[in-house]
Amino acid sequence: MRFFFILQIAGLLLFGQAGKAQPKHQFALGGSDFLLDGKPFQMISGEMHYPRVPREAWRARMKMAKAMGLNTIGTYVFWNLHEPQKGKFDFSGNNDVAEFVKIAREEGLWVILRPSPYVCAEWEFGGYPYWLQNEKGLVVRSKEAKYLKEYETYIKEVGKQLAPLQVNHGGNILMVQIENEYGSYGNDKEYLAVNQRLFKEAGFDGLLYTCDPPEAIENGHLPGLLSAINGIDNPAKVKKLISENHDGKGPFYIAEWYPAWFDWWGTKHHTVPAESYTGRLDSVLSAGISINMYMFHGGTTRGFMNGANYNDTHPFEPQISSYDYDAPLDEAGNATPKFMLFRSVIAKHLPAGQTLPAVPVAKPSMAVPGIKLNQSVGLLNILPKPVLNKTPLTFEDLNQDYGFVLYRSTLTGGREGLLKLNELRDYAVIMVNGKRVGVLDRRHNQDSLRLVLPSGRVKLDILVENLGRINFGPYLLHNKKGITQRVLFNGKEVYNWAMYSLPFSKVSGITYTAKKVDDIPVVRKGIFNLKAAADTYLDMSHWGKGVAWVNGHSLGRYWSVGPQQTLYVPAEWLKTGSNEIVVFELLKPQKTMDALDKPILDQLQ
């Protein structure tokens, strides 16, 4: 209790007394250092994204950040979370970014804010809301008028939430980033200046900065703003590149330092040995350079919010649900060996008289064997009212953001032929008279399937999944989903489609049966009872492909191709007594599943 009281007093001294006006700090750029209230300040920051961590766990993760030696947290702000439909804003629940920042302050952490509004981040559409594509002529990351109008509306709403929390207003936001690695995309300084103006008009009147990789820093910096650098950690190179683009001065800030990497479906799990980076971290800190680790804690990309990479030389690469990232703090928020090694390095660079708090003990985890999913319903039995059109409509045409669309038409049977879907985006289950006859996968450039049709009128169903919009590169402007062009059978266009929107944004209200259901795709539900709640991991390795929910919370996508074979279930979303699990399975439904006490993130099938 005495220790807790001392921590409370320390927090009050740092950020002012609760309930009273917070003291305003000065955060400024010195010739070679950041200056906090006139004194040199070295940021030792780690990236952590509020939507990738359950709100109930934000504070615990921040305590872990302090225990590793971080004094700052970096986070993006995600436009598509906060304005999911045009003009409808949401800063509640897990989207309450202001509360995230306030908790950081209570835990003695400063914040680097990155509203951008383009974020990349292995996030759906790089953070842009899908509906921007419905604004005719709108061009993201440009001076195009419609884009700037929507951008301005969004950033002013963000400003209402977060501008009062800047350090010069008594808060803990030290700096705010405009755009995001823009130099890798373009070189329009007028566009960057518009960004600066919009941020200032939204109330962000403190320090603004840009960040770019070395090869793009000249394109992406805006004269007068600090140019931070991403992806290198040689102290001499960092100082040279930043000073060349900042009037020969510092401070020197690595805005994204990568001691790890992310994964995508069908490729091996990426790991980076901590030992390869401890010396680099030591040299950067010894040189007085400020740093932001991307990621300190990745967490989980739940729902349908993963992005994808794609360019002319690489296939479509949708990212997995786990954002473990091989980061110092694992997906569940526990310290890894990388965490402990980095902590030892940071401890060497603490100001005189400071020591690190003890590392919180690992969270308990549990196995739950033999969960029965004994209620089911076939997808074709729960279809909503369709939209009818002569030709297929995209997700965007249907005003649908994520999830699935079922396209239905009829063909004259008694023949064989090639079914071709021009520009399928992204994954399709093909059914004839309700039975699966094949799948098409954009990752493998598959767009055609040979069909043998029975006699009579044949019902053709094509269930299309949006696997995540591209989040990086020039193809941001080519991100519509579904069947985006024509459907051909034997070279002739197929017309007269019924389209059923299946966003699966929630799974309440579905009516199940306990009778045997052999239909595929299928939704299955089960109940499992717990005497106590702890973290666990659903083992989906025997299933095929789909999405799962526990107690109404989306756990994200699973796919047997790997490398991810489990879905993380946070203890915060479980309860003693009865818990509900729902699985929407496209290919290979099972009637039982196990939950494990450890994740499987490194198995390809």
Coordinates of C-alpha atoms in Angstrom, one line a residue:
M1 CA 0.0 0.0 0.0
R2 CA 2.9 2.4 0.9
F3 CA 4.5 1.7 -2.5
F4 CA 1.2 2.3 -4.3
F5 CA 0.8 5.6 -2.4
I6 CA 4.3 6.7 -3.4
L7 CA 3.5 5.9 -7.1
Q8 CA 0.3 8.0 -6.8
I9 CA 2.2 11.0 -5.5
A10 CA 4.8 10.7 -8.2
G11 CA 2.0 10.6 -10.8
L12 CA 0.4 13.8 -9.3
L13 CA 3.8 15.6 -9.3
L14 CA 4.4 14.6 -13.0
F15 CA 1.0 15.5 -14.5
G16 CA -0.7 17.7 -11.9
Q17 CA -3.4 17.0 -9.3
A18 CA -6.4 15.1 -10.4
G19 CA -9.4 17.3 -11.0
K20 CA -7.4 20.5 -11.3
A21 CA -6.0 22.2 -14.4
Q22 CA -3.0 20.3 -15.6
P23 CA 0.3 22.3 -15.8
K24 CA 1.4 23.2 -19.3
H25 CA 4.8 21.9 -20.3
Q26 CA 7.0 23.2 -23.1
F27 CA 8.2 20.7 -25.6
A28 CA 10.6 22.2 -28.2
L29 CA 13.2 21.4 -30.8
G30 CA 16.8 22.1 -29.7
G31 CA 19.8 22.0 -32.0
S32 CA 20.5 18.4 -31.2
D33 CA 18.0 17.4 -28.5
F34 CA 14.3 17.6 -27.8
L35 CA 13.7 20.0 -24.9
L36 CA 11.1 19.3 -22.3
D37 CA 10.7 22.4 -20.1
G38 CA 14.0 23.6 -21.4
K39 CA 15.9 20.4 -20.5
P40 CA 17.2 17.7 -22.9
F41 CA 14.7 14.8 -23.2
Q42 CA 15.3 11.5 -25.0
M43 CA 12.1 9.7 -26.1
I44 CA 12.3 6.0 -25.6
S45 CA 9.0 5.1 -27.2
G46 CA 7.1 2.0 -28.2
E47 CA 4.2 1.7 -30.7
M48 CA 1.0 0.2 -29.4
H49 CA -2.4 0.6 -31.2
Y50 CA -5.5 1.1 -29.1
P51 CA -7.9 -1.0 -31.3
R52 CA -5.5 -3.9 -31.3
V53 CA -5.7 -4.2 -27.5
P54 CA -8.9 -4.7 -25.5
R55 CA -9.8 -1.4 -23.8
E56 CA -9.9 -3.4 -20.5
A57 CA -6.2 -4.2 -20.9
W58 CA -4.8 -0.8 -22.0
R59 CA -3.5 0.1 -18.5
A60 CA -1.9 -3.3 -18.0
R61 CA 0.0 -3.0 -21.3
M62 CA 1.2 0.5 -20.4
K63 CA 2.5 -0.8 -17.1
M64 CA 4.5 -3.3 -19.1
A65 CA 5.8 -0.4 -21.2
K66 CA 7.1 1.4 -18.1
A67 CA 8.7 -1.8 -16.8
M68 CA 10.7 -2.2 -20.0
G69 CA 11.9 1.4 -19.6
L70 CA 9.7 3.3 -22.1
N71 CA 8.8 6.8 -21.3
T72 CA 6.5 7.3 -24.4
I73 CA 3.8 5.4 -26.3
G74 CA 3.2 5.9 -30.1
T75 CA -0.1 5.3 -31.7
Y76 CA -1.8 5.8 -35.0
V77 CA -5.4 7.1 -35.2
F78 CA -7.6 5.1 -37.6
W79 CA -10.0 7.1 -39.7
N80 CA -12.0 4.0 -40.8
L81 CA -12.8 3.2 -37.1
H82 CA -13.8 6.7 -36.2
E83 CA -15.9 7.5 -39.3
P84 CA -17.1 4.0 -40.5
Q85 CA -19.9 5.6 -42.5
K86 CA -19.8 9.1 -43.9
G87 CA -20.6 11.7 -41.3
K88 CA -21.1 9.1 -38.5
F89 CA -18.3 9.3 -35.9
D90 CA -17.5 6.9 -33.2
F91 CA -15.0 7.5 -30.3
S92 CA -16.6 5.1 -27.9
G93 CA -15.5 1.8 -26.3
N94 CA -12.3 0.5 -27.9
N95 CA -12.3 3.5 -30.2
D96 CA -11.9 5.9 -27.3
V97 CA -8.5 7.1 -28.2
A98 CA -8.7 10.1 -25.8
E99 CA -9.1 7.7 -22.9
F100 CA -6.1 5.7 -24.2
V101 CA -4.0 8.9 -24.1
K102 CA -5.3 9.8 -20.6
I103 CA -4.5 6.4 -19.2
A104 CA -1.0 6.8 -20.6
R105 CA -0.7 10.1 -18.7
E106 CA -1.9 8.4 -15.5
E107 CA 0.7 5.7 -15.9
G108 CA 3.5 8.4 -16.4
L109 CA 3.8 8.0 -20.1
W110 CA 4.0 10.6 -22.8
V111 CA 2.4 10.0 -26.2
I112 CA 3.4 10.5 -29.9
L113 CA 0.2 10.9 -31.9
R114 CA -0.1 9.8 -35.6
P115 CA -3.5 10.8 -37.0
S116 CA -1.8 11.0 -40.4
P117 CA -4.7 10.2 -41.7
Y118 CA -3.1 7.6 -43.9
V119 CA -1.5 5.1 -41.5
C120 CA -0.5 2.0 -43.5
A121 CA -0.1 -0.1 -40.3
E122 CA -1.1 -3.4 -42.0
W123 CA -4.6 -2.0 -41.5
E124 CA -7.6 -2.2 -43.9
F125 CA -7.2 0.4 -46.7
G126 CA -4.3 2.0 -44.7
G127 CA -6.8 3.5 -42.3
Y128 CA -9.0 5.1 -44.9
P129 CA -12.8 4.4 -44.7
Y130 CA -14.1 2.3 -47.5
W131 CA -16.8 4.9 -48.5
L132 CA -14.2 7.3 -49.8
Q133 CA -14.2 5.2 -52.9
N134 CA -17.9 6.0 -53.5
E135 CA -17.1 9.7 -53.8
K136 CA -16.7 10.1 -57.6
G137 CA -13.4 11.6 -58.5
L138 CA -11.9 11.5 -55.0
V139 CA -8.2 10.8 -54.9
V140 CA -6.6 9.9 -51.5
R141 CA -3.2 11.5 -50.6
S142 CA -3.7 14.4 -53.0
K143 CA -5.0 18.0 -53.2
E144 CA -8.1 16.8 -54.9
A145 CA -11.0 18.9 -53.5
K146 CA -13.4 16.1 -52.4
Y147 CA -10.6 14.3 -50.6
L148 CA -9.5 17.4 -48.7
K149 CA -13.1 18.2 -47.7
E150 CA -13.6 14.7 -46.1
Y151 CA -10.1 14.9 -44.6
E152 CA -10.8 18.3 -43.1
T153 CA -14.1 17.0 -41.5
Y154 CA -12.3 14.0 -40.1
I155 CA -9.2 15.7 -38.7
K156 CA -11.4 18.4 -37.0
E157 CA -13.3 15.7 -35.2
V158 CA -10.0 14.1 -34.1
G159 CA -8.9 17.5 -33.0
K160 CA -11.9 17.9 -30.7
Q161 CA -11.0 14.6 -29.0
L162 CA -7.2 15.0 -28.8
A163 CA -6.0 18.6 -29.3
P164 CA -6.7 19.5 -25.7
L165 CA -4.4 16.6 -24.6
Q166 CA -1.3 18.2 -26.2
V167 CA 1.6 18.9 -23.9
N168 CA 1.2 22.7 -24.5
H169 CA -2.4 22.4 -23.2
G170 CA -1.5 20.5 -20.1
G171 CA -1.7 17.0 -21.6
N172 CA 0.9 14.4 -22.5
I173 CA 0.9 14.4 -26.3
L174 CA 4.4 15.6 -27.1
M175 CA 4.3 15.6 -31.0
V176 CA 1.8 15.0 -33.8
Q177 CA 2.7 13.4 -37.1
I178 CA 1.2 14.7 -40.4
E179 CA 0.8 12.2 -43.2
N180 CA 2.9 9.0 -43.0
E181 CA 5.9 8.0 -45.1
Y182 CA 4.5 10.3 -47.8
G183 CA 7.9 10.4 -49.6
S184 CA 7.4 6.7 -50.6
Y185 CA 4.2 7.7 -52.4
G186 CA 4.7 11.2 -53.8
N187 CA 6.7 14.5 -53.5
D188 CA 4.0 17.2 -53.6
K189 CA 5.2 19.8 -51.0
E190 CA 2.0 21.8 -51.5
Y191 CA 0.0 18.8 -50.4
L192 CA 2.1 18.4 -47.3
A193 CA 1.6 22.1 -46.6
V194 CA -2.2 21.5 -46.8
N195 CA -1.8 18.7 -44.2
Q196 CA 0.0 21.1 -41.9
R197 CA -2.7 23.7 -42.3
L198 CA -5.5 21.3 -41.7
F199 CA -3.8 20.0 -38.5
K200 CA -3.3 23.5 -37.2
E201 CA -6.9 24.4 -37.9
A202 CA -8.0 21.3 -36.1
G203 CA -6.2 22.6 -33.0
F204 CA -2.9 20.7 -33.3
D205 CA -0.8 23.8 -32.5
G206 CA 2.2 22.1 -30.9
L207 CA 5.1 20.3 -32.6
L208 CA 4.3 18.7 -35.9
Y209 CA 6.7 16.3 -37.8
T210 CA 6.9 14.0 -40.8
C211 CA 8.5 10.5 -41.1
D212 CA 10.0 8.7 -44.0
P213 CA 12.5 5.9 -44.8
P214 CA 16.0 7.1 -45.9
E215 CA 15.4 6.9 -49.6
A216 CA 12.2 8.9 -49.4
I217 CA 13.0 11.6 -46.8
E218 CA 13.8 14.3 -49.3
N219 CA 10.4 13.8 -51.0
G220 CA 8.5 13.5 -47.7
H221 CA 9.8 16.2 -45.5
L222 CA 8.2 19.7 -45.3
P223 CA 10.6 22.6 -44.7
G224 CA 10.2 23.9 -41.2
L225 CA 9.0 20.6 -39.7
L226 CA 11.2 18.0 -38.1
S227 CA 12.0 15.1 -40.5
A228 CA 12.0 11.9 -38.5
I229 CA 13.4 8.7 -40.1
N230 CA 12.2 5.1 -40.3
G231 CA 14.0 1.9 -40.7
I232 CA 17.6 2.6 -40.0
D233 CA 19.6 2.8 -36.8
N234 CA 23.2 3.7 -37.7
P235 CA 23.7 6.8 -35.5
A236 CA 25.9 8.6 -38.0
K237 CA 23.5 8.0 -40.9
V238 CA 20.4 9.0 -38.8
K239 CA 22.0 12.3 -37.8
K240 CA 23.3 13.0 -41.3
L241 CA 20.0 12.4 -43.1
I242 CA 17.8 14.3 -40.6
S243 CA 20.2 17.3 -40.3
E244 CA 20.3 17.5 -44.1
N245 CA 16.6 18.0 -44.2
H246 CA 16.2 20.1 -41.1
D247 CA 18.5 23.2 -41.6
G248 CA 21.6 21.3 -40.5
K249 CA 20.1 20.5 -37.0
G250 CA 18.4 17.9 -35.0
P251 CA 16.8 16.7 -32.9
F252 CA 17.3 13.1 -34.1
Y253 CA 14.3 10.8 -34.0
I254 CA 13.8 7.3 -35.4
A255 CA 10.1 7.3 -35.7
E256 CA 9.9 3.6 -36.7
W257 CA 12.6 1.2 -35.5
Y258 CA 11.9 -2.4 -36.5
P259 CA 13.2 -5.0 -34.1
A260 CA 10.5 -7.4 -35.6
W261 CA 8.1 -7.8 -38.6
F262 CA 4.5 -8.8 -39.5
D263 CA 3.0 -11.9 -41.1
W264 CA 0.7 -12.7 -44.0
W265 CA -1.3 -15.7 -44.9
G266 CA 0.6 -18.6 -46.4
T267 CA 4.1 -17.5 -45.6
K268 CA 6.3 -18.4 -42.7
H269 CA 6.1 -16.6 -39.3
H270 CA 8.7 -13.8 -39.2
T271 CA 11.0 -13.6 -36.2
V272 CA 14.0 -11.4 -35.5
P273 CA 16.5 -12.5 -32.9
A274 CA 16.7 -10.0 -30.1
E275 CA 20.5 -10.4 -29.9
S276 CA 20.7 -8.9 -33.4
Y277 CA 19.2 -5.6 -32.0
T278 CA 20.4 -5.1 -28.5
G279 CA 23.7 -3.6 -29.7
R280 CA 21.9 -1.4 -32.1
L281 CA 19.5 -0.1 -29.4
D282 CA 22.5 0.6 -27.2
S283 CA 24.3 2.5 -29.9
V284 CA 21.3 4.6 -30.7
L285 CA 20.5 5.5 -27.1
S286 CA 24.2 6.2 -26.5
A287 CA 24.2 8.7 -29.3
G288 CA 21.3 10.6 -27.7
I289 CA 18.9 9.7 -30.5
S290 CA 15.2 9.3 -29.6
I291 CA 13.5 6.1 -30.8
N292 CA 10.0 4.6 -31.3
M293 CA 9.9 0.8 -31.6
Y294 CA 7.5 -0.5 -34.2
M295 CA 6.0 -2.5 -32.6
F296 CA 6.5 -2.6 -28.8
H297 CA 3.2 -4.5 -28.6
G298 CA 1.3 -5.5 -31.6
G299 CA -1.8 -7.2 -30.2
T300 CA -4.5 -8.5 -32.6
T301 CA -6.1 -7.2 -35.7
R302 CA -9.7 -8.3 -35.1
G303 CA -12.8 -8.2 -37.2
F304 CA -12.0 -7.6 -40.8
M305 CA -9.5 -4.8 -40.3
N306 CA -6.3 -6.4 -41.6
G307 CA -4.8 -4.8 -44.7
A308 CA -2.9 -6.4 -47.6
N309 CA 0.2 -5.7 -49.7
Y310 CA 0.2 -5.9 -53.5
N311 CA 2.3 -4.5 -56.4
D312 CA 3.2 -5.4 -59.9
T313 CA 5.8 -7.9 -58.9
H314 CA 4.3 -9.4 -55.7
P315 CA 1.0 -11.3 -55.4
F316 CA -1.9 -10.2 -53.2
E317 CA -0.7 -10.7 -49.6
P318 CA -3.5 -10.3 -47.0
Q319 CA -2.1 -10.1 -43.4
I320 CA -3.1 -12.4 -40.6
S321 CA -5.2 -11.6 -37.6
S322 CA -2.4 -12.0 -35.0
Y323 CA -0.3 -8.8 -34.9
D324 CA 2.2 -10.5 -32.5
Y325 CA 4.9 -9.0 -34.7
D326 CA 7.6 -10.9 -32.7
A327 CA 7.5 -7.8 -30.6
P328 CA 9.0 -7.4 -27.1
L329 CA 5.5 -7.7 -25.6
D330 CA 3.7 -10.7 -27.1
E331 CA 0.1 -10.8 -28.4
A332 CA -1.3 -11.5 -24.9
G333 CA 0.8 -8.7 -23.3
N334 CA 3.5 -10.8 -21.7
A335 CA 7.2 -10.1 -21.6
T336 CA 9.3 -12.0 -24.0
P337 CA 13.1 -12.7 -23.9
K338 CA 13.3 -9.7 -26.3
F339 CA 11.6 -7.6 -23.7
M340 CA 14.0 -8.6 -21.0
L341 CA 17.1 -7.9 -23.2
F342 CA 15.8 -4.5 -24.3
R343 CA 15.0 -3.7 -20.7
S344 CA 18.6 -4.4 -19.7
V345 CA 19.9 -2.1 -22.5
I346 CA 17.5 0.7 -21.6
A347 CA 18.4 0.5 -17.9
K348 CA 21.9 1.5 -18.7
H349 CA 20.6 4.8 -20.1
L350 CA 18.3 5.9 -17.4
P351 CA 18.8 9.4 -15.8
A352 CA 20.8 9.3 -12.6
G353 CA 18.8 8.0 -9.7
Q354 CA 16.1 6.4 -11.7
T355 CA 15.4 2.7 -11.6
L356 CA 12.9 0.6 -13.5
P357 CA 9.8 -0.9 -11.9
A358 CA 9.6 -4.6 -11.5
V359 CA 8.3 -6.5 -14.5
P360 CA 4.7 -7.6 -13.8
V361 CA 4.2 -11.4 -13.7
A362 CA 3.0 -13.2 -16.8
K363 CA -0.8 -13.4 -17.1
P364 CA -2.2 -16.9 -16.5
S365 CA -3.4 -18.9 -19.4
M366 CA -5.6 -22.0 -19.7
A367 CA -6.5 -24.9 -21.9
V368 CA -10.2 -25.7 -22.5
P369 CA -10.5 -29.1 -24.2
G370 CA -13.5 -30.4 -26.0
I371 CA -15.7 -27.4 -26.6
K372 CA -18.8 -28.6 -28.4
L373 CA -20.4 -26.6 -31.1
N374 CA -23.7 -28.4 -31.3
Q375 CA -26.0 -25.7 -32.8
S376 CA -25.7 -24.8 -36.5
V377 CA -27.3 -23.1 -39.4
G378 CA -26.4 -23.2 -43.1
L379 CA -25.4 -19.8 -44.5
L380 CA -27.9 -20.1 -47.3
N381 CA -30.7 -20.4 -44.8
I382 CA -30.0 -17.0 -43.1
L383 CA -29.7 -14.8 -46.2
P384 CA -31.0 -11.2 -45.9
K385 CA -33.1 -9.5 -48.5
P386 CA -31.1 -9.2 -51.7
V387 CA -30.3 -6.3 -54.0
L388 CA -31.1 -7.1 -57.6
N389 CA -29.1 -5.9 -60.6
K390 CA -28.3 -6.9 -64.1
T391 CA -24.6 -7.0 -63.4
P392 CA -22.7 -7.8 -60.2
L393 CA -22.2 -4.9 -57.8
T394 CA -19.1 -4.3 -55.7
F395 CA -19.1 -4.1 -51.9
E396 CA -18.9 -0.4 -52.3
D397 CA -21.9 -0.3 -54.7
L398 CA -23.8 -2.1 -51.9
N399 CA -22.6 0.4 -49.3
Q400 CA -20.9 -2.5 -47.5
D401 CA -17.6 -2.1 -45.8
Y402 CA -16.2 -5.6 -44.9
G403 CA -17.1 -9.3 -44.6
F404 CA -18.8 -11.3 -47.4
V405 CA -21.3 -10.9 -50.2
L406 CA -23.2 -13.8 -51.8
Y407 CA -23.8 -13.4 -55.5
R408 CA -26.6 -15.5 -57.0
S409 CA -27.7 -16.1 -60.6
T410 CA -29.1 -19.0 -62.7
L411 CA -27.6 -20.8 -65.6
T412 CA -29.0 -23.2 -68.1
G413 CA -27.7 -26.7 -67.2
G414 CA -26.8 -29.9 -68.9
R415 CA -23.4 -28.5 -70.2
E416 CA -19.8 -28.0 -69.2
G417 CA -17.9 -24.8 -69.4
L418 CA -15.4 -22.3 -67.9
L419 CA -16.7 -19.9 -65.2
K420 CA -14.5 -16.8 -65.2
L421 CA -14.7 -13.9 -62.7
N422 CA -12.8 -10.9 -64.0
E423 CA -10.9 -9.0 -61.2
L424 CA -12.2 -11.2 -58.3
R425 CA -11.5 -9.5 -54.9
D426 CA -10.6 -11.6 -53.1
Y427 CA -11.7 -15.1 -52.3
A428 CA -14.7 -17.0 -53.6
V429 CA -16.5 -20.2 -52.7
I430 CA -18.4 -21.4 -55.8
M431 CA -21.6 -23.4 -55.3
V432 CA -23.9 -25.1 -57.8
N433 CA -27.4 -25.9 -56.5
G434 CA -26.1 -25.2 -52.9
K435 CA -23.1 -27.6 -53.1
R436 CA -19.5 -26.3 -53.1
V437 CA -17.7 -27.1 -56.4
G438 CA -14.5 -25.1 -55.9
V439 CA -12.8 -22.0 -54.6
L440 CA -10.9 -19.2 -56.2
D441 CA -8.1 -17.3 -54.4
R442 CA -6.7 -14.0 -55.6
R443 CA -3.4 -14.8 -53.8
H444 CA -2.8 -17.3 -56.6
N445 CA -4.2 -15.2 -59.4
Q446 CA -7.1 -17.7 -59.7
D447 CA -10.1 -16.3 -61.5
S448 CA -11.5 -19.3 -63.4
L449 CA -13.1 -22.7 -62.7
R450 CA -14.4 -25.5 -65.0
L451 CA -18.0 -26.5 -64.1
V452 CA -20.0 -29.5 -65.1
L453 CA -23.7 -28.4 -64.7
P454 CA -26.5 -30.8 -64.1
S455 CA -29.6 -30.6 -66.4
G456 CA -32.3 -28.0 -65.9
R457 CA -32.1 -24.6 -64.4
V458 CA -29.0 -24.3 -62.2
K459 CA -28.5 -22.0 -59.2
L460 CA -25.1 -20.5 -59.2
D461 CA -23.9 -19.0 -55.8
I462 CA -20.6 -17.2 -55.5
L463 CA -19.7 -16.3 -51.9
V464 CA -17.0 -13.6 -52.0
E465 CA -14.8 -12.6 -49.0
N466 CA -13.1 -9.2 -48.8
L467 CA -9.7 -10.3 -47.5
G468 CA -8.6 -6.8 -46.6
R469 CA -8.0 -3.7 -48.8
I470 CA -4.4 -2.9 -49.9
N471 CA -2.7 -0.6 -47.3
F472 CA 0.5 0.5 -49.1
G473 CA 1.6 1.7 -52.5
P474 CA -0.1 3.0 -55.7
Y475 CA -2.9 0.4 -55.6
L476 CA -4.6 2.4 -52.8
L477 CA -6.7 3.8 -55.6
H478 CA -7.8 0.3 -56.8
N479 CA -9.3 -1.1 -53.7
K480 CA -13.0 -2.0 -54.5
K481 CA -14.1 -5.4 -53.3
G482 CA -16.3 -8.3 -54.5
I483 CA -16.9 -9.2 -58.1
T484 CA -15.6 -6.0 -59.6
Q485 CA -16.1 -6.7 -63.3
R486 CA -18.0 -9.3 -65.3
V487 CA -18.8 -13.0 -64.7
L488 CA -18.5 -15.1 -67.9
F489 CA -19.6 -18.7 -68.5
N490 CA -18.2 -20.2 -71.7
G491 CA -17.2 -16.7 -72.8
K492 CA -20.7 -15.3 -72.4
E493 CA -21.6 -12.8 -69.7
V494 CA -23.9 -13.9 -66.9
Y495 CA -26.6 -11.4 -66.0
N496 CA -29.4 -10.9 -63.5
W497 CA -27.8 -11.1 -60.1
A498 CA -29.2 -11.2 -56.6
M499 CA -26.7 -9.9 -54.0
Y500 CA -26.9 -10.7 -50.3
S501 CA -24.8 -8.5 -48.0
L502 CA -23.2 -10.5 -45.2
P503 CA -21.0 -8.0 -43.2
F504 CA -20.9 -10.2 -40.1
S505 CA -20.3 -7.1 -38.0
K506 CA -22.2 -8.9 -35.2
V507 CA -23.5 -12.5 -34.7
S508 CA -26.5 -11.8 -32.5
G509 CA -30.0 -12.6 -33.8
I510 CA -29.0 -15.8 -35.7
T511 CA -31.5 -18.7 -35.3
Y512 CA -29.8 -22.1 -34.9
T513 CA -30.9 -25.7 -34.8
A514 CA -29.6 -28.6 -32.7
K515 CA -30.4 -30.9 -35.6
K516 CA -27.6 -32.2 -37.9
V517 CA -26.6 -29.6 -40.5
D518 CA -24.4 -30.7 -43.3
D519 CA -24.6 -27.4 -45.2
I520 CA -21.3 -25.6 -46.0
P521 CA -20.7 -22.7 -45.5
V522 CA -22.1 -22.9 -42.0
V523 CA -22.4 -20.9 -38.8
R524 CA -21.9 -23.0 -35.6
K525 CA -22.4 -22.0 -32.0
G526 CA -21.4 -23.6 -28.7
I527 CA -21.4 -22.9 -25.0
F528 CA -18.5 -23.6 -22.6
N529 CA -18.4 -23.1 -18.9
L530 CA -15.5 -21.7 -16.9
K531 CA -14.8 -21.7 -13.2
A532 CA -12.3 -18.8 -13.7
A533 CA -11.3 -16.7 -16.7
A534 CA -7.8 -16.6 -18.1
D535 CA -6.2 -16.1 -21.5
T536 CA -6.6 -18.9 -24.0
Y537 CA -6.2 -19.7 -27.7
L538 CA -8.8 -21.4 -29.9
D539 CA -7.1 -24.1 -31.9
M540 CA -8.5 -23.7 -35.5
S541 CA -5.9 -26.0 -37.1
H542 CA -8.5 -28.6 -38.0
W543 CA -10.9 -26.1 -39.4
G544 CA -10.7 -24.6 -42.9
K545 CA -11.3 -20.9 -43.2
G546 CA -13.5 -18.4 -41.4
V547 CA -14.1 -16.0 -38.5
A548 CA -14.8 -16.6 -34.8
W549 CA -16.4 -14.7 -32.0
V550 CA -16.4 -15.2 -28.2
N551 CA -19.2 -13.6 -26.2
G552 CA -19.9 -11.3 -29.1
H553 CA -16.3 -10.1 -29.5
S554 CA -14.7 -10.8 -32.8
L555 CA -11.4 -12.7 -32.5
G556 CA -10.5 -12.2 -36.2
R557 CA -10.0 -14.5 -39.2
Y558 CA -8.5 -17.9 -39.2
W559 CA -7.2 -19.9 -42.2
S560 CA -5.6 -23.3 -42.1
V561 CA -2.9 -22.3 -44.6
G562 CA -1.2 -20.6 -41.6
P563 CA 1.2 -19.6 -40.2
Q564 CA -1.4 -18.7 -37.6
Q565 CA -3.4 -21.7 -36.3
T566 CA -4.9 -20.2 -33.1
L567 CA -7.0 -17.2 -32.2
Y568 CA -6.2 -15.3 -29.1
V569 CA -9.1 -15.0 -26.6
P570 CA -8.3 -12.3 -23.9
A571 CA -9.3 -13.1 -20.4
E572 CA -11.0 -9.7 -20.2
W573 CA -13.7 -11.0 -22.7
L574 CA -14.4 -14.2 -20.8
K575 CA -16.4 -14.8 -17.6
T576 CA -17.0 -17.3 -15.0
G577 CA -19.9 -19.6 -15.9
S578 CA -21.3 -19.7 -19.4
N579 CA -19.4 -18.4 -22.4
E580 CA -20.6 -18.4 -26.1
I581 CA -18.5 -19.2 -29.1
V582 CA -19.7 -18.6 -32.7
V583 CA -17.7 -19.8 -35.8
F584 CA -18.5 -19.0 -39.4
E585 CA -16.8 -21.7 -41.4
L586 CA -16.5 -21.6 -45.2
L587 CA -14.8 -25.0 -46.0
K588 CA -14.3 -27.6 -43.3
P589 CA -16.6 -27.3 -40.3
Q590 CA -15.9 -29.3 -37.1
K591 CA -18.2 -30.1 -34.3
T592 CA -15.7 -29.6 -31.5
M593 CA -12.6 -27.6 -30.8
D594 CA -10.0 -27.2 -28.2
A595 CA -8.6 -24.0 -26.6
L596 CA -4.9 -24.2 -25.8
D597 CA -2.8 -22.4 -23.2
K598 CA -0.2 -21.3 -25.8
P599 CA -0.5 -19.8 -29.3
I600 CA 0.5 -21.5 -32.6
L601 CA 1.8 -18.8 -34.9
D602 CA 4.3 -20.7 -37.0
Q603 CA 2.7 -23.7 -38.8
L604 CA 2.0 -23.7 -42.5
Q605 CA -0.4 -26.3 -43.9

